[in-house]
Amino acid sequence: MRKHFFKLIFLVSVFVFGYAVCYVSKTGQSYDTIIVGLGSAGTTAASTLAKAGKTVLALEAQDRIGGRVWTVPFGDGIVELGAEWIHGTEHSRVYETAVKNNISVFPQDTSFKVYNSDGTEGSKELIEELLTYLLEASDHPPEKLEQLGKFLTKKLMEYLKEKHPEVLIDQDFLSEFLDLTNFIVNSYQASNDWNDVTAQSDYEQLEGNQNMSWHRYGFKTFLELLLNTYNNGTGWPTLEIKLNKEVTLINWPKNSTGKVGVVCKDGSVYTADNVIVTVSLGVLKERYSTLFSPPIPDNKATVIDKLSIGVVGKTIFSFQQAWWPDVNGFIFFWSPKDKEECKDDPWVVQIKDVARPMGSSNTLYVWSNGDTAKLIETLPEDVVKSKMMETLKKFMGKNVTVPEPTAMIRSNWYTNPFTRGSYTYDNLLKHEYPNARAILGEPLLDATGSPKVLFAGEATDLVHFSTVHGASESGFREASRLLPINKV
Ligand SMILES: Cc1cc2nc3c(=O)[nH]c(=O)nc-3n(C[C@H](O)[C@H](O)[C@H](O)COP(=O)(O)OP(=O)(O)OC[C@H]3O[C@@H](n4cnc5c(N)ncnc54)[C@H](O)[C@@H]3O)c2cc1C
Ligand SMILES: *[C@@H]1O[C@H](CO)[C@@H](O)[C@H](O)[C@H]1NC(C)=O
Ligand SMILES: *[C@@H]1O[C@H](CO)[C@@H](O)[C@H](O)[C@H]1NC(C)=O
Ligand SMILES: *[C@@H]1O[C@H](CO)[C@@H](O)[C@H](O)[C@H]1NC(C)=O
Ligand SMILES: *[C@@H]1O[C@H](CO)[C@@H](O)[C@H](O)[C@H]1NC(C)=O
Ligand SMILES: *[C@@H]1O[C@H](CO)[C@@H](O)[C@H](O)[C@H]1NC(C)=O
């Protein structure tokens, strides 16, 4: 009731008094900038502005800071339900933040074993050789539009014909190897199928190691360092943070000038000179038609519809102690017969990648992606647990007794109304909408051309989308737009 009443009053006052009068919050205070969302982009933008002396209010819908960075105490240490690695070190805001604060992050080695569904150890050499080749091939995409899956399949066939003709007639191996590669591509891209991804993605890797880990510090340390709250730091004096504050409406002056009004689900209203929106593409897809008044321009609405965000998920188990061999990854290679036996639960065949994290010694991750990841978020916990443990035993239990786990947690990036996905990828519409990410990131201006609603977040970074460093760069980009040096 209260909420509706307040909204009504607010709308009436907009109507009667116009923008300038109504955007005075209950306390009468107005901020330089309001940040919507405190993930990597919002945290970077908020701390950049606050360090420059601006008064900043950060409104975060969830009860924690971090967004798609979510470090959780688990097992004998911590695990990451969201971002895990610093992908590349050269010119990385994330890596540089660690180094500047004397925190040693180190690479996770990529050693792995392959297990077959009959419990024998698989031929790692061939799989490693082929995956390495395909990873390299994807760096040299064709000139004209092509689906990533089709392109990589073609490259694989050419390679096998030349190097391993005997494999070409091994249909069982080939078909599962293609499924496995599809799965691995989807784990990188957050896609549901490698043919939903363009072979000509704009993504650019930073130089340096792609698997740098925050290990027992956890990725959350990055956000604490930015906010100056690490080790009981006191934060920034001009930055006010409010959690559990879901923003439902942003009123901005389009044909006029003046302040921006931000309305929250609990009825509170805040005002500022400008607002930086950092919510995910998934949240924008669901809400853009109600979140902004007046509505965002058509070209921005179109790219929100056309860009893609997918799902990558983790189900994490802890055990009394580690019982697995001393490598970091375990690839599960399914035989056609064992696949057939799972036909009532086809998602089980998508259990293909189990990994050991660096933040704890007695936990294992089971990775999932696409529709399987969405399904795993919604299945009953005991079903997920029993099917996954059964599968771990099938593949890894030949020589060791796989014990029962002591606990289990799983991510819910798709179900979560404040993320609605894990990260974005370049889909097949990229050729039709080559500037989609740039348009997504364009600010909304008032009648005098001054930016009123700005957009940051992973999806708005032209070449480092899908990462924490990209999200952070985007937050810095939009904060800089509001600082004097840029107002030349
Ligand atoms: C499983 C997984 C693994 C990943 N692995 C890696 C990795 O290894 N390395 C890497 O670099 N990246 C990785 N990523 C990607 C990385 O986590 C994201 O790109 C990055 O964290 C996105 O930051 P952001 O600030 O753009 O968005 P978010 O982190 O989503 O921040 C947006 C914030 O807005 C809040 N919000 C949403 N709606 C509202 C509202 N209405 N009102 C107020 N607040 C709202 C959200 O709660 C959230 O806190 C991974 C992501 C996932 C999910
Ligand atoms: C990092 O270590 C160096 C050398 O020990 C020291 O001079 C510097 O003050 C430290 N920086 C931080 C942020 O702790
Ligand atoms: C390294 O990172 C990639 C991409 O995030 C991931 O698919 C792979 O499993 C990682 N390797 C290890 C050993 O963790
Ligand atoms: C099990 O042990 C045998 C004998 O040591 C070994 O040859 C085999 O590779 C092991 N299998 C697995 C899956 O580790
Ligand atoms: C932070 O403060 C808490 C509570 O005062 C204290 O227990 C803890 O030791 C402090 N941590 C550090 C790193 O100073
Ligand atoms: C805003 O300005 C444009 C261009 O000057 C005009 O076409 C439009 O009708 C105006 N809209 C409102 C709501 O005043």
Coordinates of C-alpha atoms and ligand atoms in Angstrom, one line a residue:
M1 CA 0.0 0.0 0.0
R2 CA 2.6 2.4 1.2
K3 CA 4.6 1.9 -1.9
H4 CA 1.8 2.6 -4.3
F5 CA 0.7 5.6 -2.3
F6 CA 4.2 7.0 -2.5
K7 CA 4.5 6.4 -6.2
L8 CA 1.2 8.1 -6.8
I9 CA 2.3 11.2 -4.8
F10 CA 5.5 11.2 -6.7
L11 CA 3.9 11.0 -10.1
V12 CA 1.4 13.7 -9.2
S13 CA 4.1 16.0 -8.1
V14 CA 6.0 15.4 -11.4
F15 CA 2.8 16.3 -13.2
V16 CA 2.0 19.4 -11.2
F17 CA 5.3 21.0 -10.4
G18 CA 7.6 19.8 -13.1
Y19 CA 11.0 18.2 -12.7
A20 CA 12.9 20.8 -10.7
V21 CA 10.5 20.9 -7.7
C22 CA 9.6 17.2 -7.3
Y23 CA 13.1 15.8 -7.2
V24 CA 13.7 16.7 -3.7
S25 CA 13.9 13.6 -1.6
K26 CA 12.3 13.3 1.9
T27 CA 15.5 14.6 3.5
G28 CA 15.9 17.3 1.0
Q29 CA 19.4 16.1 0.2
S30 CA 20.6 15.8 -3.3
Y31 CA 23.8 14.0 -4.5
D32 CA 26.2 14.7 -7.3
T33 CA 25.7 11.2 -8.6
I34 CA 23.6 8.1 -7.8
I35 CA 25.0 4.8 -8.8
V36 CA 22.5 2.0 -9.4
G37 CA 24.1 -1.4 -8.6
L38 CA 27.3 -2.1 -6.8
G39 CA 29.0 -4.8 -8.8
S40 CA 32.4 -4.3 -10.4
A41 CA 31.2 -1.4 -12.6
G42 CA 29.2 0.4 -9.9
T43 CA 32.0 0.0 -7.3
T44 CA 34.6 1.4 -9.7
A45 CA 32.4 4.3 -10.7
A46 CA 31.4 5.1 -7.1
S47 CA 34.9 5.0 -5.7
T48 CA 36.3 7.0 -8.7
L49 CA 33.8 9.8 -8.1
A50 CA 34.0 9.7 -4.3
K51 CA 37.8 9.9 -4.5
A52 CA 37.4 13.0 -6.6
G53 CA 35.3 14.6 -3.9
K54 CA 31.9 14.1 -5.4
T55 CA 29.0 13.2 -3.2
V56 CA 27.8 9.8 -4.3
L57 CA 24.9 7.6 -3.3
A58 CA 25.1 3.9 -4.3
L59 CA 21.8 1.9 -4.3
E60 CA 22.2 -1.9 -4.4
A61 CA 19.1 -4.1 -4.7
Q62 CA 20.7 -7.1 -3.0
D63 CA 21.9 -7.5 0.6
R64 CA 25.5 -7.6 -0.4
I65 CA 28.1 -5.7 -2.6
G66 CA 29.6 -7.4 -5.6
G67 CA 26.9 -8.5 -8.1
R68 CA 28.4 -11.1 -10.3
V69 CA 31.4 -11.2 -8.0
W70 CA 30.3 -13.4 -5.1
T71 CA 32.9 -14.9 -2.8
V72 CA 31.4 -17.3 -0.2
P73 CA 33.0 -19.0 2.8
F74 CA 32.8 -22.7 2.0
G75 CA 34.7 -25.9 2.7
D76 CA 38.0 -25.0 4.5
G77 CA 38.2 -21.6 2.8
I78 CA 36.2 -19.7 0.2
V79 CA 34.6 -20.4 -3.2
E80 CA 33.5 -18.1 -6.0
L81 CA 29.9 -18.4 -7.1
G82 CA 30.6 -15.8 -9.8
A83 CA 33.9 -14.6 -11.3
E84 CA 36.9 -16.7 -10.6
W85 CA 39.9 -15.5 -12.5
I86 CA 41.6 -12.3 -13.6
H87 CA 41.6 -12.9 -17.4
G88 CA 45.0 -11.3 -18.4
T89 CA 47.2 -9.0 -16.5
E90 CA 48.5 -6.3 -18.9
H91 CA 46.5 -3.0 -18.4
S92 CA 44.0 -4.9 -16.1
R93 CA 42.4 -2.6 -13.5
V94 CA 41.8 -5.8 -11.5
Y95 CA 45.3 -7.1 -11.6
E96 CA 46.8 -3.6 -11.0
T97 CA 44.6 -3.1 -7.9
A98 CA 46.0 -6.3 -6.4
V99 CA 49.6 -5.4 -7.2
K100 CA 49.2 -1.9 -5.9
N101 CA 48.0 -3.2 -2.6
N102 CA 50.7 -5.9 -2.2
I103 CA 48.2 -8.7 -2.6
S104 CA 49.8 -11.6 -4.5
V105 CA 47.4 -13.2 -6.9
F106 CA 48.8 -16.2 -8.8
P107 CA 48.0 -18.3 -11.8
Q108 CA 46.0 -21.5 -11.5
D109 CA 47.7 -24.2 -13.5
T110 CA 45.6 -25.8 -16.1
S111 CA 46.5 -29.4 -15.5
F112 CA 43.7 -31.9 -16.1
K113 CA 42.8 -35.5 -16.4
V114 CA 40.3 -37.1 -18.7
Y115 CA 37.9 -39.8 -17.4
N116 CA 35.7 -42.0 -19.5
S117 CA 32.2 -43.0 -18.5
D118 CA 33.3 -46.6 -17.9
G119 CA 35.7 -45.3 -15.2
T120 CA 38.9 -45.7 -17.2
E121 CA 41.3 -42.8 -17.7
G122 CA 40.9 -41.3 -21.1
S123 CA 43.5 -40.3 -23.7
K124 CA 44.4 -36.8 -22.6
E125 CA 47.1 -36.2 -25.2
L126 CA 44.8 -36.2 -28.2
I127 CA 42.1 -34.1 -26.5
E128 CA 44.6 -31.6 -25.3
E129 CA 46.2 -31.4 -28.8
L130 CA 42.8 -30.8 -30.5
L131 CA 41.6 -28.3 -27.9
T132 CA 44.8 -26.3 -28.1
Y133 CA 44.5 -26.3 -31.9
L134 CA 40.9 -25.2 -31.8
L135 CA 41.6 -22.4 -29.3
E136 CA 44.2 -21.1 -31.6
A137 CA 41.9 -21.4 -34.7
S138 CA 39.2 -19.3 -33.0
D139 CA 41.7 -16.4 -32.9
H140 CA 41.8 -16.4 -36.7
P141 CA 38.1 -16.2 -37.7
P142 CA 36.9 -16.3 -41.3
E143 CA 36.3 -13.1 -43.3
K144 CA 32.6 -13.6 -43.7
L145 CA 29.9 -14.2 -41.1
E146 CA 30.1 -17.7 -39.7
Q147 CA 28.8 -19.5 -36.7
L148 CA 31.6 -20.4 -34.3
G149 CA 30.5 -24.1 -34.0
K150 CA 30.4 -24.6 -37.8
F151 CA 33.7 -22.8 -38.2
L152 CA 35.5 -24.8 -35.5
T153 CA 34.0 -28.1 -36.8
K154 CA 35.4 -27.4 -40.3
K155 CA 38.8 -26.5 -38.9
L156 CA 38.8 -29.7 -36.8
M157 CA 38.0 -31.9 -39.8
E158 CA 40.8 -30.3 -41.8
Y159 CA 43.2 -30.8 -39.0
L160 CA 42.3 -34.4 -38.4
K161 CA 42.4 -35.2 -42.1
E162 CA 46.0 -34.1 -42.2
K163 CA 47.3 -35.2 -38.7
H164 CA 45.1 -38.0 -37.4
P165 CA 43.1 -39.5 -40.3
E166 CA 42.3 -42.6 -38.2
V167 CA 40.3 -40.4 -35.8
L168 CA 38.0 -39.3 -38.6
I169 CA 36.5 -42.8 -38.8
D170 CA 36.1 -43.1 -35.0
Q171 CA 32.5 -41.8 -34.9
D172 CA 32.1 -42.4 -31.2
F173 CA 35.1 -40.3 -30.3
L174 CA 34.3 -37.6 -32.8
S175 CA 30.7 -37.1 -31.8
E176 CA 31.6 -36.8 -28.1
F177 CA 34.6 -34.7 -28.8
L178 CA 32.4 -32.2 -30.7
D179 CA 29.9 -32.2 -27.8
L180 CA 32.7 -31.6 -25.4
T181 CA 34.1 -28.7 -27.4
N182 CA 30.7 -27.2 -27.8
F183 CA 30.4 -27.5 -24.0
I184 CA 33.8 -25.8 -23.4
V185 CA 33.0 -23.0 -25.9
N186 CA 29.7 -22.4 -24.0
S187 CA 31.6 -22.3 -20.7
Y188 CA 33.7 -19.5 -22.1
Q189 CA 30.9 -17.6 -23.9
A190 CA 28.0 -18.3 -21.6
S191 CA 26.2 -19.4 -24.7
N192 CA 23.7 -22.3 -25.0
D193 CA 25.2 -23.6 -28.2
W194 CA 28.4 -22.7 -30.0
N195 CA 26.4 -22.0 -33.1
D196 CA 24.7 -19.1 -31.3
V197 CA 28.0 -17.4 -31.2
T198 CA 29.7 -15.5 -34.0
A199 CA 33.2 -16.7 -35.1
Q200 CA 34.0 -12.9 -35.3
S201 CA 33.6 -11.8 -31.8
D202 CA 35.0 -8.4 -30.9
Y203 CA 36.3 -9.7 -27.6
E204 CA 40.0 -9.0 -27.0
Q205 CA 42.1 -10.8 -24.5
L206 CA 44.4 -8.8 -22.3
E207 CA 48.0 -10.0 -22.5
G208 CA 49.3 -12.3 -19.8
N209 CA 47.9 -15.3 -17.9
Q210 CA 44.2 -15.8 -18.3
N211 CA 43.7 -17.8 -15.0
M212 CA 45.1 -15.5 -12.3
S213 CA 43.4 -16.4 -9.0
W214 CA 42.6 -14.4 -5.9
H215 CA 42.8 -17.8 -4.1
R216 CA 42.1 -17.5 -0.4
Y217 CA 41.6 -13.7 -0.6
G218 CA 38.6 -14.2 -2.8
F219 CA 37.5 -11.9 -5.7
K220 CA 35.5 -9.8 -3.2
T221 CA 38.9 -8.4 -2.1
F222 CA 39.0 -6.4 -5.4
L223 CA 35.8 -4.6 -4.4
E224 CA 36.9 -4.0 -0.9
L225 CA 40.1 -2.5 -2.1
L226 CA 38.2 -0.1 -4.4
L227 CA 35.8 0.9 -1.7
N228 CA 38.6 1.3 0.8
T229 CA 37.0 -1.1 3.2
Y230 CA 39.6 -3.9 3.0
N231 CA 41.0 -4.8 6.5
N232 CA 38.6 -2.5 8.3
G233 CA 39.3 0.4 6.0
T234 CA 37.0 3.3 6.6
G235 CA 35.5 3.7 3.1
W236 CA 35.2 7.0 1.3
P237 CA 33.7 9.9 3.3
T238 CA 31.5 11.2 0.5
L239 CA 30.2 7.8 -0.6
E240 CA 27.0 6.6 1.0
I241 CA 26.0 3.0 0.3
K242 CA 22.5 1.6 0.8
L243 CA 21.8 -2.1 0.4
N244 CA 18.4 -3.8 -0.1
K245 CA 17.5 -0.8 -2.3
E246 CA 15.8 -2.0 -5.5
V247 CA 15.5 0.9 -8.0
T248 CA 12.2 0.7 -9.9
L249 CA 12.0 4.1 -11.7
I250 CA 14.5 6.7 -13.0
N251 CA 12.9 10.0 -13.9
W252 CA 15.2 12.1 -16.0
P253 CA 14.9 15.5 -17.7
K254 CA 14.8 15.1 -21.4
N255 CA 13.4 18.2 -23.0
S256 CA 14.3 20.2 -19.9
T257 CA 17.1 20.5 -17.4
G258 CA 17.4 19.7 -13.7
K259 CA 17.9 16.8 -11.5
V260 CA 17.3 13.1 -11.9
G261 CA 14.9 11.3 -9.5
V262 CA 15.4 7.7 -8.5
V263 CA 12.5 5.8 -7.0
C264 CA 13.0 2.6 -5.0
K265 CA 10.7 -0.3 -4.4
D266 CA 10.3 0.7 -0.8
G267 CA 9.0 4.1 -1.8
S268 CA 12.0 6.1 -1.1
V269 CA 13.1 8.7 -3.6
Y270 CA 16.6 10.1 -4.1
T271 CA 17.8 12.9 -6.3
A272 CA 21.1 13.7 -8.0
D273 CA 22.6 15.7 -10.8
N274 CA 23.0 12.4 -12.7
V275 CA 22.7 8.7 -12.4
I276 CA 25.0 5.8 -13.5
V277 CA 23.0 2.6 -14.2
T278 CA 25.1 -0.5 -14.0
V279 CA 22.5 -3.3 -13.9
S280 CA 23.2 -6.3 -16.2
L281 CA 21.9 -6.6 -19.7
G282 CA 19.5 -9.3 -18.4
V283 CA 18.0 -6.9 -15.9
L284 CA 17.7 -4.2 -18.7
K285 CA 16.0 -6.6 -21.0
E286 CA 13.4 -7.4 -18.4
R287 CA 12.9 -3.8 -17.1
Y288 CA 13.8 -1.1 -19.6
S289 CA 10.3 -0.4 -20.6
T290 CA 9.3 0.5 -17.0
L291 CA 12.6 1.6 -15.5
F292 CA 12.9 4.9 -17.3
S293 CA 10.6 7.9 -17.6
P294 CA 10.6 9.3 -20.2
P295 CA 11.5 6.0 -22.0
I296 CA 14.9 5.4 -23.4
P297 CA 15.4 6.1 -27.2
D298 CA 14.4 3.4 -29.6
N299 CA 17.9 2.7 -30.7
K300 CA 18.9 1.8 -27.2
A301 CA 15.8 -0.3 -26.6
T302 CA 16.6 -2.2 -29.8
V303 CA 20.2 -3.1 -28.9
I304 CA 19.0 -4.2 -25.4
D305 CA 16.7 -6.6 -27.2
K306 CA 19.3 -7.8 -29.7
L307 CA 22.4 -8.3 -27.5
S308 CA 22.7 -11.7 -25.8
I309 CA 23.4 -12.6 -22.2
G310 CA 23.8 -16.3 -21.3
V311 CA 24.2 -18.5 -18.3
V312 CA 27.2 -20.2 -16.7
G313 CA 26.7 -21.9 -13.4
K314 CA 28.5 -23.7 -10.7
T315 CA 27.4 -26.4 -8.3
I316 CA 29.9 -26.7 -5.5
F317 CA 30.5 -29.6 -3.1
S318 CA 32.6 -29.8 0.0
F319 CA 34.1 -33.0 1.4
Q320 CA 35.7 -34.0 4.7
Q321 CA 38.9 -33.9 2.8
A322 CA 40.2 -34.0 -0.8
W323 CA 40.0 -37.5 -2.4
W324 CA 40.9 -36.6 -6.0
P325 CA 44.2 -36.7 -7.9
D326 CA 46.5 -33.7 -7.8
V327 CA 45.4 -31.9 -10.9
N328 CA 43.0 -28.9 -11.3
G329 CA 40.4 -30.2 -13.8
F330 CA 38.6 -33.3 -14.6
I331 CA 37.0 -33.8 -18.1
F332 CA 34.3 -36.4 -18.4
F333 CA 34.1 -38.2 -21.7
W334 CA 30.8 -39.9 -22.3
S335 CA 30.4 -43.1 -24.4
P336 CA 27.3 -43.3 -26.6
K337 CA 26.0 -46.2 -24.5
D338 CA 26.3 -44.3 -21.2
K339 CA 24.7 -41.3 -22.8
E340 CA 21.8 -43.4 -23.9
E341 CA 21.3 -44.6 -20.4
C342 CA 20.8 -41.0 -19.2
K343 CA 18.1 -40.3 -21.8
D344 CA 15.5 -39.6 -19.1
D345 CA 17.8 -36.9 -17.6
P346 CA 19.6 -35.5 -20.6
W347 CA 21.1 -32.7 -18.5
V348 CA 23.3 -35.3 -16.7
V349 CA 25.2 -35.9 -19.9
Q350 CA 26.2 -32.2 -19.7
I351 CA 28.2 -32.9 -16.6
K352 CA 31.6 -32.7 -18.4
D353 CA 33.8 -30.4 -16.4
V354 CA 34.7 -30.7 -12.8
A355 CA 37.3 -28.5 -11.3
R356 CA 39.2 -27.7 -8.1
P357 CA 39.3 -24.1 -7.0
M358 CA 42.2 -22.3 -5.3
G359 CA 40.3 -20.8 -2.4
S360 CA 39.8 -24.0 -0.5
S361 CA 41.4 -27.5 -0.5
N362 CA 38.3 -29.7 0.0
T363 CA 35.8 -28.4 -2.5
L364 CA 34.9 -29.3 -6.1
Y365 CA 33.0 -27.3 -8.7
V366 CA 30.7 -28.9 -11.3
W367 CA 30.4 -26.4 -14.2
S368 CA 27.3 -26.0 -16.3
N369 CA 26.1 -23.6 -19.0
G370 CA 23.2 -22.6 -21.2
D371 CA 19.8 -24.3 -20.7
T372 CA 21.4 -26.9 -18.5
A373 CA 22.6 -24.3 -16.1
K374 CA 19.1 -22.7 -16.0
L375 CA 17.6 -26.1 -15.3
I376 CA 20.0 -26.9 -12.5
E377 CA 19.0 -23.7 -10.8
T378 CA 15.4 -24.8 -10.5
L379 CA 15.7 -28.6 -9.8
P380 CA 15.3 -29.8 -6.2
E381 CA 18.6 -29.8 -4.4
D382 CA 18.5 -33.5 -3.6
V383 CA 18.0 -34.3 -7.3
V384 CA 21.0 -32.2 -8.3
K385 CA 23.1 -33.6 -5.5
S386 CA 22.3 -37.3 -6.1
K387 CA 22.7 -37.1 -9.9
M388 CA 26.0 -35.2 -9.7
M389 CA 27.4 -37.5 -7.1
E390 CA 26.4 -40.6 -9.1
T391 CA 28.2 -39.1 -12.1
L392 CA 31.3 -38.3 -10.1
K393 CA 31.3 -41.9 -8.9
K394 CA 30.8 -43.3 -12.4
F395 CA 33.7 -41.3 -13.8
M396 CA 36.2 -41.0 -10.9
G397 CA 35.3 -43.8 -8.6
K398 CA 37.1 -46.7 -10.2
N399 CA 40.2 -46.6 -7.9
V400 CA 38.9 -44.5 -5.0
T401 CA 35.9 -44.5 -2.9
V402 CA 34.1 -41.2 -3.6
P403 CA 32.8 -40.1 -0.2
E404 CA 29.5 -38.3 0.4
P405 CA 29.8 -34.5 0.3
T406 CA 29.5 -32.5 3.6
A407 CA 27.7 -29.6 1.9
M408 CA 26.5 -28.3 -1.4
I409 CA 25.8 -24.8 -2.8
R410 CA 24.9 -23.7 -6.3
S411 CA 24.7 -20.4 -8.3
N412 CA 21.4 -18.9 -9.5
W413 CA 22.5 -16.3 -11.9
Y414 CA 19.5 -16.7 -14.2
T415 CA 16.8 -17.1 -11.5
N416 CA 18.2 -14.1 -9.6
P417 CA 16.0 -11.1 -10.7
F418 CA 19.0 -8.8 -10.2
T419 CA 21.3 -10.5 -12.7
R420 CA 19.1 -12.6 -15.1
G421 CA 22.2 -14.2 -16.6
S422 CA 25.9 -14.6 -16.2
Y423 CA 27.6 -12.5 -18.9
T424 CA 27.2 -11.3 -22.5
Y425 CA 28.6 -12.8 -25.7
D426 CA 28.7 -11.7 -29.4
N427 CA 25.8 -13.4 -31.1
L428 CA 24.9 -13.8 -34.8
L429 CA 23.3 -10.4 -34.9
K430 CA 26.6 -8.7 -34.4
H431 CA 26.9 -8.1 -38.1
E432 CA 23.5 -6.4 -38.3
Y433 CA 24.1 -4.3 -35.1
P434 CA 27.9 -3.7 -35.1
N435 CA 27.6 -0.8 -32.7
A436 CA 25.2 -2.4 -30.3
R437 CA 27.5 -2.2 -27.2
A438 CA 28.4 1.4 -28.0
I439 CA 24.8 2.4 -28.3
L440 CA 24.0 0.6 -25.0
G441 CA 26.7 2.7 -23.3
E442 CA 25.5 6.1 -24.7
P443 CA 24.3 8.4 -22.0
L444 CA 20.9 10.0 -22.0
L445 CA 21.2 13.8 -22.3
D446 CA 19.1 16.7 -21.1
A447 CA 18.0 19.6 -23.2
T448 CA 21.4 21.3 -22.8
G449 CA 23.3 18.1 -23.9
S450 CA 24.5 17.3 -20.4
P451 CA 24.6 13.6 -19.5
K452 CA 21.8 12.7 -17.0
V453 CA 21.6 8.9 -17.2
L454 CA 24.8 7.1 -17.9
F455 CA 25.3 3.4 -18.6
A456 CA 28.1 1.2 -17.4
G457 CA 28.5 -2.6 -16.9
E458 CA 30.2 -5.5 -18.5
A459 CA 27.9 -5.4 -21.6
T460 CA 28.9 -1.9 -22.5
D461 CA 32.6 -2.5 -22.9
L462 CA 33.4 -2.8 -26.6
V463 CA 36.1 -5.4 -26.3
H464 CA 36.4 -6.6 -22.7
F465 CA 32.7 -7.4 -22.1
S466 CA 32.0 -10.6 -20.1
T467 CA 34.7 -9.9 -17.6
V468 CA 35.3 -8.1 -14.3
H469 CA 38.1 -5.9 -15.8
G470 CA 35.7 -4.9 -18.6
A471 CA 33.0 -4.0 -16.1
S472 CA 35.5 -2.1 -14.1
E473 CA 36.8 -0.2 -17.1
S474 CA 33.2 0.7 -18.0
G475 CA 32.6 2.1 -14.5
F476 CA 35.7 4.2 -14.8
R477 CA 34.7 5.4 -18.3
E478 CA 31.4 6.7 -17.1
A479 CA 32.8 8.3 -13.9
S480 CA 35.4 10.1 -16.0
R481 CA 32.6 11.5 -18.2
L482 CA 31.4 13.3 -15.1
L483 CA 34.8 14.6 -14.0
P484 CA 36.1 18.1 -15.0
I485 CA 39.1 16.9 -17.0
N486 CA 36.7 15.4 -19.5
K487 CA 34.5 18.6 -19.8
V488 CA 36.8 20.3 -22.2
Ligands
LIG1 C1 29.6 -17.9 -13.0 C2 30.4 -16.7 -13.5 C3 31.7 -16.8 -13.7 C4 32.5 -15.7 -14.2 N1 33.8 -15.9 -14.3 C5 34.5 -14.8 -14.6 C6 36.0 -14.8 -14.5 O1 36.5 -15.9 -14.2 N2 36.7 -13.7 -14.8 C7 36.0 -12.5 -15.1 O2 36.7 -11.5 -15.3 N3 34.7 -12.4 -15.2 C8 33.9 -13.5 -14.9 N4 32.6 -13.4 -14.9 C9 31.9 -12.2 -15.4 C10 32.0 -11.1 -14.3 O3 31.5 -11.6 -13.1 C11 31.0 -10.0 -14.8 O4 31.3 -9.6 -16.1 C12 31.1 -8.7 -13.9 O5 31.2 -9.1 -12.5 C13 29.9 -7.8 -14.1 O6 30.0 -6.7 -13.3 P1 28.9 -5.5 -13.5 O7 29.2 -4.5 -12.6 O8 28.8 -5.2 -15.0 O9 27.5 -6.2 -13.2 P2 26.9 -6.8 -11.9 O10 28.0 -7.5 -11.1 O11 25.8 -7.6 -12.2 O12 26.5 -5.5 -11.0 C14 25.2 -5.0 -11.2 C15 24.6 -4.7 -9.8 O13 23.3 -4.1 -10.0 C16 22.4 -4.6 -9.0 N5 21.1 -4.4 -9.4 C17 20.4 -5.0 -10.4 N6 19.1 -4.5 -10.5 C18 19.0 -3.5 -9.6 C19 18.0 -2.6 -9.3 N7 16.8 -2.6 -9.9 N8 18.3 -1.7 -8.3 C20 19.5 -1.7 -7.7 N9 20.5 -2.5 -8.0 C21 20.3 -3.4 -8.9 C22 22.8 -6.1 -8.9 O14 22.4 -6.7 -7.7 C23 24.3 -6.0 -9.0 O15 24.9 -6.0 -7.8 C24 31.8 -14.5 -14.4 C25 30.5 -14.4 -14.2 C26 29.7 -15.5 -13.7 C27 28.3 -15.3 -13.4
LIG2 C1 53.6 -2.5 -0.4 O1 54.9 -2.9 0.0 C2 55.9 -1.9 -0.2 C3 57.2 -2.5 0.0 O2 57.2 -3.4 1.1 C4 55.6 -0.7 0.7 O3 56.5 0.3 0.5 C5 54.2 -0.2 0.4 O4 53.8 0.8 1.3 C6 53.1 -1.3 0.5 N1 51.9 -0.8 0.0 C7 50.7 -1.1 0.6 C8 49.5 -0.5 0.0 O5 50.6 -1.7 1.6
LIG3 C1 41.0 -21.2 -17.1 O1 39.9 -20.3 -17.5 C2 39.1 -20.8 -18.5 C3 38.2 -19.7 -18.9 O2 37.5 -19.1 -17.8 C4 38.3 -22.0 -18.0 O3 37.4 -22.5 -18.9 C5 39.3 -23.1 -17.6 O4 38.7 -24.2 -17.0 C6 40.3 -22.5 -16.6 N1 41.3 -23.5 -16.3 C7 41.5 -24.0 -15.1 C8 42.6 -25.0 -14.9 O5 40.9 -23.7 -14.1
LIG4 C1 43.4 -47.2 -11.6 O1 44.6 -47.9 -11.2 C2 45.2 -48.6 -12.2 C3 46.4 -49.4 -11.5 O2 47.2 -48.5 -10.8 C4 45.7 -47.7 -13.3 O3 46.3 -48.4 -14.3 C5 44.5 -46.9 -13.8 O4 44.9 -46.0 -14.8 C6 43.7 -46.2 -12.7 N1 42.5 -45.7 -13.3 C7 42.1 -44.4 -13.0 C8 40.9 -44.0 -13.6 O5 42.8 -43.6 -12.3
LIG5 C1 38.6 -5.6 11.9 O1 37.7 -5.3 13.0 C2 37.2 -6.5 13.7 C3 36.2 -6.0 14.8 O2 36.7 -4.8 15.4 C4 38.4 -7.2 14.4 O3 38.0 -8.3 15.1 C5 39.4 -7.6 13.2 O4 40.5 -8.2 13.8 C6 39.8 -6.4 12.4 N1 40.5 -6.9 11.2 C7 41.7 -6.4 10.8 C8 42.3 -7.0 9.7 O5 42.2 -5.4 11.4
LIG6 C1 10.8 17.3 -26.9 O1 11.5 18.1 -27.9 C2 11.4 17.5 -29.2 C3 12.3 18.3 -30.1 O2 12.4 19.6 -29.8 C4 9.9 17.7 -29.6 O3 9.7 17.1 -30.9 C5 9.0 16.9 -28.6 O4 7.7 17.0 -28.9 C6 9.3 17.4 -27.2 N1 8.6 16.5 -26.2 C7 8.0 16.9 -25.1 C8 7.4 15.9 -24.2 O5 8.0 18.1 -24.9

